[in-house]
Tab-separated table of C-alpha atoms in Angstrom:
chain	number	residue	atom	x	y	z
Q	1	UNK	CA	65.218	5.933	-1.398
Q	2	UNK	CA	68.738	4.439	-2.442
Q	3	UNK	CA	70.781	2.882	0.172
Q	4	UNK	CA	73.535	5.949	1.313
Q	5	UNK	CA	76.977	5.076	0.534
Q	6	UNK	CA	79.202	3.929	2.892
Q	7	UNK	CA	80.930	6.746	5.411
Q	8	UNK	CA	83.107	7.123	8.645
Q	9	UNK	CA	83.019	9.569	10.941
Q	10	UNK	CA	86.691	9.382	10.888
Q	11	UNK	CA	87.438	10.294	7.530
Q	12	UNK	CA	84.438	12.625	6.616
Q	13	UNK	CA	84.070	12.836	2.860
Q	14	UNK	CA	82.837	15.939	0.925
Q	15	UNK	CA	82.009	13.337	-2.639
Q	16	UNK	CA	79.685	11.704	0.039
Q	17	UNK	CA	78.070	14.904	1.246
Q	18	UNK	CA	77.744	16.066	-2.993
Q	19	UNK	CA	75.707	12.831	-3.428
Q	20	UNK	CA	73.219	13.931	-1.477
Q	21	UNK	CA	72.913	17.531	-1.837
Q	22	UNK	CA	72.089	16.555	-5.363
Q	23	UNK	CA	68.282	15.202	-4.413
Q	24	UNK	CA	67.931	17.492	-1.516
Q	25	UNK	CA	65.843	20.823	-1.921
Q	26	UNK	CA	65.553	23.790	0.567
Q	27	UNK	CA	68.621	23.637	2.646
Q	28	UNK	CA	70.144	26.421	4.145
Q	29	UNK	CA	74.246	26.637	4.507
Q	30	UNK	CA	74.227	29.252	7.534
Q	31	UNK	CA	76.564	29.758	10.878
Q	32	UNK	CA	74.251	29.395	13.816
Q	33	UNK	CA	75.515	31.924	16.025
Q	34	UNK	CA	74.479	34.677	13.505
Q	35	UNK	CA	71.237	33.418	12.620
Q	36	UNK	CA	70.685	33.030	16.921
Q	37	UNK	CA	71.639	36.726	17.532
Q	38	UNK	CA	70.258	38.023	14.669
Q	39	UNK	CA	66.584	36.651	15.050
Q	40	UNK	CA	66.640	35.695	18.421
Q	41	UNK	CA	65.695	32.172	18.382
Q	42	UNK	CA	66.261	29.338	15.482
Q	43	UNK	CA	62.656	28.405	15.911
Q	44	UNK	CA	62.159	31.196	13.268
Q	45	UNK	CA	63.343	29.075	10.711
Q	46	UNK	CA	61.145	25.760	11.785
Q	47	UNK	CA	60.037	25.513	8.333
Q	48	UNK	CA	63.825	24.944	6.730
Q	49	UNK	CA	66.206	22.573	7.000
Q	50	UNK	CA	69.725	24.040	7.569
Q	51	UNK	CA	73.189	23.405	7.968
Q	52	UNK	CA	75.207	25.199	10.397
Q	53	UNK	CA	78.759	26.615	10.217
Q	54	UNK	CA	81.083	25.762	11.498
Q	55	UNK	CA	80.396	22.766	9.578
Q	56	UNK	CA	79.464	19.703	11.102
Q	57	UNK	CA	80.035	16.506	8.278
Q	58	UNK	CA	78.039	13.980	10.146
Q	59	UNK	CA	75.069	16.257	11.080
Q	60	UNK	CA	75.117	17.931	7.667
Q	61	UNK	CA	74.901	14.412	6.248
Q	62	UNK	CA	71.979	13.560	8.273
Q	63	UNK	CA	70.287	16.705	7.150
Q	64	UNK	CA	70.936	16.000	3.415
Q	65	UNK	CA	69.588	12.292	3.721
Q	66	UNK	CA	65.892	13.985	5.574
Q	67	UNK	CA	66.126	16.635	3.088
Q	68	UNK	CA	66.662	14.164	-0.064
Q	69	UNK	CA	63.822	11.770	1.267
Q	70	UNK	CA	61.519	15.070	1.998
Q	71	UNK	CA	62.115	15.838	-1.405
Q	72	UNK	CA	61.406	12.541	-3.010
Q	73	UNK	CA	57.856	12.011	-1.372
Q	74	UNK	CA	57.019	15.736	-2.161
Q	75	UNK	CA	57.684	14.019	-6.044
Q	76	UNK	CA	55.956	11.198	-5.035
Q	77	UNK	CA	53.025	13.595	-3.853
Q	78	UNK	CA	52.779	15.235	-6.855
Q	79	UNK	CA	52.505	12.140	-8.669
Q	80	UNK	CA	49.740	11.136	-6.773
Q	81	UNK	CA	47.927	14.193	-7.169
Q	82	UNK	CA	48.167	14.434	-10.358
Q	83	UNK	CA	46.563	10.854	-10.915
Q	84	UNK	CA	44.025	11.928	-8.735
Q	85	UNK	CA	43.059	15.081	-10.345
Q	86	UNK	CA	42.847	12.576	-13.642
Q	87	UNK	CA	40.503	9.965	-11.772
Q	88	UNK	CA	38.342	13.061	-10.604
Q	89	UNK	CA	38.104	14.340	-14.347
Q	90	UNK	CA	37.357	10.487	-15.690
Q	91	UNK	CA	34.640	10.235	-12.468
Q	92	UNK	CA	33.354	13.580	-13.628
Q	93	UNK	CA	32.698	12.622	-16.864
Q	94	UNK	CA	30.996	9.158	-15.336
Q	95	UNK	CA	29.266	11.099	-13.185
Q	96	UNK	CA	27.350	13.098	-15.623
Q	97	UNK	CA	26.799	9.964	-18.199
Q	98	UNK	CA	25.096	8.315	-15.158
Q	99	UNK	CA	22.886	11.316	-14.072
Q	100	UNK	CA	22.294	11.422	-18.098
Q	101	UNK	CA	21.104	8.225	-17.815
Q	102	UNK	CA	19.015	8.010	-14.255
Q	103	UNK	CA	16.973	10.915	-15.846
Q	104	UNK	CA	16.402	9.135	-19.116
Q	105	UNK	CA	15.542	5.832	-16.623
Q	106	UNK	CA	13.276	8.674	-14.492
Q	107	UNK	CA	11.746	10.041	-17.338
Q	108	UNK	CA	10.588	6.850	-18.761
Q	109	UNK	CA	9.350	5.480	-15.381
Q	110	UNK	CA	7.084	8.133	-15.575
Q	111	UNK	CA	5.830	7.375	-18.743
Q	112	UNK	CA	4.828	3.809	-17.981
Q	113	UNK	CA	3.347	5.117	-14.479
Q	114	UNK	CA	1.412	7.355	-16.142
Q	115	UNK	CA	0.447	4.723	-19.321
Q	116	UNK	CA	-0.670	2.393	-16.003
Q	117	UNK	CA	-2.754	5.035	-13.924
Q	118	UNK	CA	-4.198	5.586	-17.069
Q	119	UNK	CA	-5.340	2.167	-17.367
Q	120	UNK	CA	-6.412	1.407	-14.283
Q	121	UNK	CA	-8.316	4.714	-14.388
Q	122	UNK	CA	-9.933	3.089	-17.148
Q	123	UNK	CA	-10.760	-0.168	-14.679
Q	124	UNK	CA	-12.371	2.125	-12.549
Q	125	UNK	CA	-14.476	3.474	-14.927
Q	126	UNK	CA	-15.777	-0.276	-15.963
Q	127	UNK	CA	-15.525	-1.246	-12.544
Q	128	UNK	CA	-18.144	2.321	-11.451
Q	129	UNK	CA	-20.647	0.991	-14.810
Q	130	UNK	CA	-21.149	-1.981	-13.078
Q	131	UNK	CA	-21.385	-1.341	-9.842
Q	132	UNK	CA	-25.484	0.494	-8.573
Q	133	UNK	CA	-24.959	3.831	-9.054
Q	134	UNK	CA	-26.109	5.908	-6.055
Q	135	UNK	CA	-28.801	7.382	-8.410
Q	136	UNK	CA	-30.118	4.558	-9.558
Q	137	UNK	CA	-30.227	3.472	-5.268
Q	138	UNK	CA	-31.311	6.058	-4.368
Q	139	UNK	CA	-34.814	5.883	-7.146
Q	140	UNK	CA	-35.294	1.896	-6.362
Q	141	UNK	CA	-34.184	1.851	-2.225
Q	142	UNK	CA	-36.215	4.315	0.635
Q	143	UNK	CA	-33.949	4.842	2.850
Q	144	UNK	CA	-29.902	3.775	2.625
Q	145	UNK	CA	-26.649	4.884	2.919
Q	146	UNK	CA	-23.495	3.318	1.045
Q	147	UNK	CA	-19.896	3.643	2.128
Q	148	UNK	CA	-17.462	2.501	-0.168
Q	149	UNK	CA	-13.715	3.207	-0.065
Q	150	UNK	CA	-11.320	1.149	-2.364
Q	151	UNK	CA	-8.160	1.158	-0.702
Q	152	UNK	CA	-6.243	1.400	-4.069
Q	153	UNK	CA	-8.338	3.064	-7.191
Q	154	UNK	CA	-10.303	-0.173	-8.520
Q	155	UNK	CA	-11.352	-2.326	-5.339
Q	156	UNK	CA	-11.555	-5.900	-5.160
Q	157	UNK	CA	-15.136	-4.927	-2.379
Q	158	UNK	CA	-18.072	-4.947	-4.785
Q	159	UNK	CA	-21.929	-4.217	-4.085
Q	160	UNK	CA	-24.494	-5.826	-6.250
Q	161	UNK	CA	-28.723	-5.290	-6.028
Q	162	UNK	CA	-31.286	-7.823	-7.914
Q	163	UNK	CA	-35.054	-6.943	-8.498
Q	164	UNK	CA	-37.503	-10.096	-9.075
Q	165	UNK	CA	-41.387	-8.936	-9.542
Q	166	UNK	CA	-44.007	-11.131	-10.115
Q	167	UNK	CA	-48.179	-10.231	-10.103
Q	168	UNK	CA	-47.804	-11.298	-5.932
Q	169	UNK	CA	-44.844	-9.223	-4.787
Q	170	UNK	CA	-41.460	-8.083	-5.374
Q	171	UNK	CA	-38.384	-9.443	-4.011
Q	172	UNK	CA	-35.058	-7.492	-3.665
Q	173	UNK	CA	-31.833	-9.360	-3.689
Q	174	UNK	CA	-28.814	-6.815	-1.890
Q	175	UNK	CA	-24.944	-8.568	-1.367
Q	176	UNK	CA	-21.536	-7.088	-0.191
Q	177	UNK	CA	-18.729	-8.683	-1.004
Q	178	UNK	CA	-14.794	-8.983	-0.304
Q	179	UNK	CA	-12.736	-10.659	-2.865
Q	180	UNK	CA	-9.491	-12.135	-2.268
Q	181	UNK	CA	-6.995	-9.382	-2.497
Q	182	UNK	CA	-7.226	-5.770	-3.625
Q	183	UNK	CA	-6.289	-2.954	-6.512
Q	184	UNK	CA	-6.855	-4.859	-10.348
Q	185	UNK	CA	-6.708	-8.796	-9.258
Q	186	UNK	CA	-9.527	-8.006	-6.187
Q	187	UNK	CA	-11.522	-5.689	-9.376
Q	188	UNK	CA	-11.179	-8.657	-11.712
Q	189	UNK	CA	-12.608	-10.804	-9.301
Q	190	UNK	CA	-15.471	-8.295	-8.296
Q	191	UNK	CA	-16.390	-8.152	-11.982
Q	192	UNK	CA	-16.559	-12.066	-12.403
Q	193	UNK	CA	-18.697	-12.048	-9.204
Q	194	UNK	CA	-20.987	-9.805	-10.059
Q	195	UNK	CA	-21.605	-11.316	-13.774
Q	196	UNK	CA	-22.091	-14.736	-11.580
Q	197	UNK	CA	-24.515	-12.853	-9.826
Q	198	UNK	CA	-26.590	-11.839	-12.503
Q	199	UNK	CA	-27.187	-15.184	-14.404
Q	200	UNK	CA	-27.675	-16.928	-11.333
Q	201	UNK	CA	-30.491	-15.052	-10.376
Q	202	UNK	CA	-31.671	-14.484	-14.085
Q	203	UNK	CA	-31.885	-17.853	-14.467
Q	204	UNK	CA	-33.465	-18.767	-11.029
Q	205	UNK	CA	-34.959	-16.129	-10.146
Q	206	UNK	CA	-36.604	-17.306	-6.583
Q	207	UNK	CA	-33.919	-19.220	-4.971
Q	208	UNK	CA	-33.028	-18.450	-1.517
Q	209	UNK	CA	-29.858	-16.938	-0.772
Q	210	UNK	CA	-28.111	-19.914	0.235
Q	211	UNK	CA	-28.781	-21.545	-3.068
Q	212	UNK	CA	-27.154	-18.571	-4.724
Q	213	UNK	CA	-24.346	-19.015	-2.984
Q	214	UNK	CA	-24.339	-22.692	-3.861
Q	215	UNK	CA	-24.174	-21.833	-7.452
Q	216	UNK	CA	-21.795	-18.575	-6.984
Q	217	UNK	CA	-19.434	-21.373	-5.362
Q	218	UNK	CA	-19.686	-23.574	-8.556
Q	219	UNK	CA	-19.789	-20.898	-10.914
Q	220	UNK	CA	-16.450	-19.161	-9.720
Q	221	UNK	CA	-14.751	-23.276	-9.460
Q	222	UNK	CA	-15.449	-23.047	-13.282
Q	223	UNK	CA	-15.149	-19.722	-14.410
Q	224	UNK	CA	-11.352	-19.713	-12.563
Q	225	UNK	CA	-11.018	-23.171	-13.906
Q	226	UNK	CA	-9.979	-24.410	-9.734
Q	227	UNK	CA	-11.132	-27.670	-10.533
Q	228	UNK	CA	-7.848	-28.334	-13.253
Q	229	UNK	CA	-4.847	-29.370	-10.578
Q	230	UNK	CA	-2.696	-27.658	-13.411
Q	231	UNK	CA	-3.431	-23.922	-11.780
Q	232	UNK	CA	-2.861	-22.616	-8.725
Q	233	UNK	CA	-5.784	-20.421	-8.311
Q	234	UNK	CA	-7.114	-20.231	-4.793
Q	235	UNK	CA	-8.601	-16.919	-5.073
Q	236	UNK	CA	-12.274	-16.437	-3.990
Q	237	UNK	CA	-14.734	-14.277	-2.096
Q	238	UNK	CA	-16.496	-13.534	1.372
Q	239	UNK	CA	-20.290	-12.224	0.486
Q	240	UNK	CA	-23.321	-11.262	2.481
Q	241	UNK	CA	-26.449	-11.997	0.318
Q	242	UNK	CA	-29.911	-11.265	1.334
Q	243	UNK	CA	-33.547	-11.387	-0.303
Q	244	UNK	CA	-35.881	-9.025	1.289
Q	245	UNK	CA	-39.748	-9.588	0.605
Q	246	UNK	CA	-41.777	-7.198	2.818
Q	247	UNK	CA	-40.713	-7.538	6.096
Q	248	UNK	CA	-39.690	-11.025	5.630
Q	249	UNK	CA	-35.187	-10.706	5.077
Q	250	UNK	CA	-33.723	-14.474	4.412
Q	251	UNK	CA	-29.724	-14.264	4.674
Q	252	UNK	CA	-27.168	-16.583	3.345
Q	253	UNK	CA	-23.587	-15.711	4.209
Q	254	UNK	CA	-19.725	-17.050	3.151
Q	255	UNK	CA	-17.944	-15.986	6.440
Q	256	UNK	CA	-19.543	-12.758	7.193
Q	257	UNK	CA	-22.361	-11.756	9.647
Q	258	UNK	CA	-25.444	-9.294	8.858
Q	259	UNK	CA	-25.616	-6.774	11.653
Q	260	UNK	CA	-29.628	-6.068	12.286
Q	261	UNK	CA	-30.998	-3.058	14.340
Q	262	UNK	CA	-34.198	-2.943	15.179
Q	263	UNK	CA	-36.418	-0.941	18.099
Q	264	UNK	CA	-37.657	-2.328	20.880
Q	265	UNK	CA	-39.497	0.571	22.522
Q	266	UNK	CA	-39.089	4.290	22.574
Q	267	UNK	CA	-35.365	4.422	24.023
Q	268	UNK	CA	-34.420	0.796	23.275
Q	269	UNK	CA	-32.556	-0.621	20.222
Q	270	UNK	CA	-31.446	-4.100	20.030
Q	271	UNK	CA	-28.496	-5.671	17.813
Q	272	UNK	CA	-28.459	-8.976	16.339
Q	273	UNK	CA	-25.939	-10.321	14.362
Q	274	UNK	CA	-26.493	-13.621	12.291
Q	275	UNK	CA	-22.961	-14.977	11.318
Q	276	UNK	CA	-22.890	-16.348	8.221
Q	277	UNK	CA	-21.249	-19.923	7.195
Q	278	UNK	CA	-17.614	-20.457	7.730
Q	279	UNK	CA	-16.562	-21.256	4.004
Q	280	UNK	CA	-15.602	-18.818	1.508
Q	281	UNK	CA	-16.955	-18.819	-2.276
Q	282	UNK	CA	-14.509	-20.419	-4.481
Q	283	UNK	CA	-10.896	-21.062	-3.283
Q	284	UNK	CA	-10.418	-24.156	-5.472
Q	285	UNK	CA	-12.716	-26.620	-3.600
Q	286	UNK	CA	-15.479	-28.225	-3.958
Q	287	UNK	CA	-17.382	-28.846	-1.517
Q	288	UNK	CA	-20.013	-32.337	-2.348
Q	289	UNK	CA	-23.071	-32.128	-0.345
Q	290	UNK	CA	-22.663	-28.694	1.253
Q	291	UNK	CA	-25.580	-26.496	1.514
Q	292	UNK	CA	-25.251	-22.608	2.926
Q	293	UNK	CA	-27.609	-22.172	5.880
Q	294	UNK	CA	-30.813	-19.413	5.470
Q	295	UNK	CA	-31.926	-17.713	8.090
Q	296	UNK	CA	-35.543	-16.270	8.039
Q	297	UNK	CA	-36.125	-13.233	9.916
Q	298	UNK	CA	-39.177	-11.552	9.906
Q	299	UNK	CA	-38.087	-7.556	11.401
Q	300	UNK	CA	-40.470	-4.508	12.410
Q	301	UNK	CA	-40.715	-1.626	10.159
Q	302	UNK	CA	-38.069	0.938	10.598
Q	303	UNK	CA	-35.469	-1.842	11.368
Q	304	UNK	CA	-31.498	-1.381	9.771
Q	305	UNK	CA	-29.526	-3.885	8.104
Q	306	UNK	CA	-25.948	-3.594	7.768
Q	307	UNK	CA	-23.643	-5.517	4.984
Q	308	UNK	CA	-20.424	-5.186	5.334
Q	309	UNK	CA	-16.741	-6.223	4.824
Q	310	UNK	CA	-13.891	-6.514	7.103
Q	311	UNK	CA	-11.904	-3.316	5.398
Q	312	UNK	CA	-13.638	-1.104	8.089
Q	313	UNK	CA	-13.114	-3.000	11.098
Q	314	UNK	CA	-9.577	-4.243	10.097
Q	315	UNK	CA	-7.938	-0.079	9.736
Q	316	UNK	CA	-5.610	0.601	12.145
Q	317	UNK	CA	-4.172	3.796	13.468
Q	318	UNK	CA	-0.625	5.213	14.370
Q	319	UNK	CA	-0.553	3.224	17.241
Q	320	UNK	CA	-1.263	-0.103	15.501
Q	321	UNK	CA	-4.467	-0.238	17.170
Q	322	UNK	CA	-6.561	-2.347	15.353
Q	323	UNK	CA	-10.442	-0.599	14.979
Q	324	UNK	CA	-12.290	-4.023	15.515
Q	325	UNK	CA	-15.190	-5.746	14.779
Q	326	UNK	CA	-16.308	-5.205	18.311
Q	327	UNK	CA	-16.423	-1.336	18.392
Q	328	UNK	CA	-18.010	-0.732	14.833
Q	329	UNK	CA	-20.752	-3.261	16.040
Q	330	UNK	CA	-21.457	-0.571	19.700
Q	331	UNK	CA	-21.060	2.354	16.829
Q	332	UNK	CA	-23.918	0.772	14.310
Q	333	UNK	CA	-25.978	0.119	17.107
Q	334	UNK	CA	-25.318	3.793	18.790
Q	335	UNK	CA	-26.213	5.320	15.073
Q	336	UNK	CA	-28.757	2.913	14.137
Q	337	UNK	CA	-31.835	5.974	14.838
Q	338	UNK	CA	-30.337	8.501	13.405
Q	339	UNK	CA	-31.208	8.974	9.297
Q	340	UNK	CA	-29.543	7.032	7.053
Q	341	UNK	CA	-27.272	10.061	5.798
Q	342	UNK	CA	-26.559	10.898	9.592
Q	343	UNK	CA	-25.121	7.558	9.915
Q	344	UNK	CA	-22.810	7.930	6.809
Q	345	UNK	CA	-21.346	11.130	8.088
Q	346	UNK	CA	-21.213	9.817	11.655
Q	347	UNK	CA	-19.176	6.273	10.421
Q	348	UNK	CA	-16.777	8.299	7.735
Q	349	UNK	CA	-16.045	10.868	10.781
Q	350	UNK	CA	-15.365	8.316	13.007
Q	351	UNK	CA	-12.802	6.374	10.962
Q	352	UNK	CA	-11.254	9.483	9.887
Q	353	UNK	CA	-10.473	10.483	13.263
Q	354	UNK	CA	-9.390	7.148	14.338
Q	355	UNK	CA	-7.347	6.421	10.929
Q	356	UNK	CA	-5.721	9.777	11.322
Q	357	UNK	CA	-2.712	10.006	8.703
Q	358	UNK	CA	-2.538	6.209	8.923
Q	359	UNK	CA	-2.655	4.644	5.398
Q	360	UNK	CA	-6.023	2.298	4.215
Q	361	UNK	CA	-5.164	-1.251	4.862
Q	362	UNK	CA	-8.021	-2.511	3.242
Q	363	UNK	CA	-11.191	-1.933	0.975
Q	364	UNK	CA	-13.969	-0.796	2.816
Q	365	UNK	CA	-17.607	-1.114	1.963
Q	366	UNK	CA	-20.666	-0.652	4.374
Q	367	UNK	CA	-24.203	-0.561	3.103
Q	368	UNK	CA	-26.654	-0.178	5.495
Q	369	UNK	CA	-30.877	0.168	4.360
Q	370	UNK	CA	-33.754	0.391	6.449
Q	371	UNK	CA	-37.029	-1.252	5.911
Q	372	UNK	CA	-39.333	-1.313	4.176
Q	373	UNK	CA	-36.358	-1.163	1.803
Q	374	UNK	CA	-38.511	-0.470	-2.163
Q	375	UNK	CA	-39.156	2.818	-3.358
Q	376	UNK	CA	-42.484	3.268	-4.777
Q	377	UNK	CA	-40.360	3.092	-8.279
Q	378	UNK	CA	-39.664	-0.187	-7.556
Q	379	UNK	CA	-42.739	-1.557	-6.741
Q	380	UNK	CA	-43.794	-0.108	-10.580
Q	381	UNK	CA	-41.624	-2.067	-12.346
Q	382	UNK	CA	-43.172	-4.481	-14.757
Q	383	UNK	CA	-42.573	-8.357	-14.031
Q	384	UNK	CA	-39.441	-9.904	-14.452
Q	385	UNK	CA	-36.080	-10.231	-12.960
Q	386	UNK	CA	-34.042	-7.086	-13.313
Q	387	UNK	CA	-29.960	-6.583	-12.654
Q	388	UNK	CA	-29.532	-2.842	-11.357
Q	389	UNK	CA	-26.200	-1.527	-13.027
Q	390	UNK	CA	-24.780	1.826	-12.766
Q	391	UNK	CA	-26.850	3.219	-15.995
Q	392	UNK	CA	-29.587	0.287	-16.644
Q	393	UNK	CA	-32.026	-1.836	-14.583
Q	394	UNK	CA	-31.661	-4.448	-17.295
């Protein structure tokens, strides 16, 4: 606001008062007394600004100055608003570019999600040929169960069955394994193991299980190519691998156990658990001179073995409660009578109440059989060595 001109109380000045007046907006010229008796109280007119008769120059001055400032933020206001209201319309307009373009960024999201699932959909399909089939189990094995619960749609958890007959007997090779991660990289790795798997056995078809794993080791160093020191490939795999002859079982394993339940007497069931080696297969090492320990067991008729990984075990719950290897070794040996279907049902119950709305941390995969594990299918089968697949004993 300009700077008011110079004025004395002594010499009051009317041009002074006109300069004002000019700028100012809403002021009454009224004689107090009138307006007093007339309304009763001036606080009826709290929303003007007014000068009084008889007229006072330096409070009239004083009123003209408010009023004139009033009046120029009012403009000043108006201003403001009016550049507001003109961001508003400009942010509109952004605004509804920008939702334009989240939906277009939505919509095409979706697309690629969908072009993904589809894909890995796809995996799982390859993954499922692979893998025994449950029909094909349950024609070559007596008496099993199978649980096997990717935690993500392909699973890096695979379960792989060999058949080797010759005119003395026939010998039936039965793994679980846990490769290093989950979802498509674990599935990649599954698939490599199981091919390993195959021509290992193809090839040398009455090795014991720790020589297998020998070879699985070396085979998965080459097939990943861990030996260059160009890649940085550490991946590998914990397996369980046993060859059952009779009631003779010989287990090799690359850090995990086999759980065996067998009866003692009428009321009594014992547990065993044979730990397997402490080295994983693969992982970019090799290992010069290192042999996998096999341990013979010779087990009663009606005994259970259990392969399994760490998925079940490791779940938590909403408390962070970890299950443990400890309880699901009491629970196998609580269930370890019952049929093998019982046992299934019993295991998935349990770990769906104890899981609760908790997500899957891990792939889980328990296969449990009892002996004397081959199917009177199995014992038919011409000589040879033959991979069960999902649609094929090759």
């Amino acid at each position: 606001m300009a700077t008011a001109p110079a004025w004395s109380p002594a010499k009051p000045s009317w041009g002074g008062l006109a300069k004002w007046h000019k700028t100012a907006q809403g002021i009454l010229l009224i004689e107090a007394n009138r307006i007093v008796s007339a309304l009763g109280t001036p606080d009826a007119l709290r929303d003007f600004r007014y000068i009084g008769l008889p007229l006072d120059v330096f409070a009239a001055r004083q009123t003209l100055e408010a009023a004139a400032e009033v009046a120029a933020l009012r403009q000043e206001n108006q201003t403001l608003i009016h550049d507001l209201e003109r961001y508003l319309a400009t942010l509109r307009g952004a605004s509804e570019e920008r939702v334009k373009q989240v939906a277009q960024e939505r919509d095409e999201y979706r697309r690629q999600n969908m072009r993904m699932l589809d894909s890995i959909r796809n995996a799982e399909r390859i993954q499922r040929a692979i893998l025994p089939s449950e029909a094909k189990l349950d024609a070559l094995i007596t008496q099993y169960f199978l649980i096997y619960k990717p935690r993500d749609i392909v699973s890096g958890d695979f379960y792989w069955t060999h058949i080797v007959k010759d005119e003395e007997h026939t010998v039936f090779y039965l793994a679980v394994a846990d490769c290093t991660g989950h979802g498509v990289p674990g599935a990649f790795l599954s698939m490599v193991g199981t091919t390993l798997l195959n021509q290992i056995v193809a090839q040398n078809p009455h090795h014991p299980p720790g020589t297998i794993l020998e070879q699985l080791h070396d085979g998965l160093l080459h097939s990943l190519r861990q030996t260059s020191q160009q890649l940085d490939i550490d991946d590998g795999m914990e397996i369980c691998l046993c060859r059952l002859d009779g009631s003779k079982v010989t287990f090799a394993g690359a850090r995990r156990p086999l759980y065996v339940v067998s009866q003692q007497d009428e009321r009594r069931w014992d547990f065993r658990e044979i730990k397997g080696d402490r080295r994983t297969i693969g992982g970019g090492r090799r290992r010069e001179g290192w042999r996998y320990t096999n341990h013979e067991l010779e087990l009663p008729r009606g005994a259970m073995l259990y392969l399994t990984t760490d998925g079940y075990a490791d779940q938590s719950n909403l408390q962070s409660e970890r299950y443990g290897a400890r309880r699901l070794r009491d629970k196998l040996r609580e269930v370890a009578s019952m049929t093998c279907p019982g046992q299934r049902f019993v295991l998935e119950k349990e770990m769906s109440q104890f899981q609760q709305n908790e997500p899957q941390r891990d792939d889980m995969t328990i296969f449990g059989v009892r002996l004397p594990i081959m199917s009177a299918a199995a014992l038919q089968l011409p000589s040879g060595a033959f991979s069960v697949t999902g649609n094929l004993i090759l």
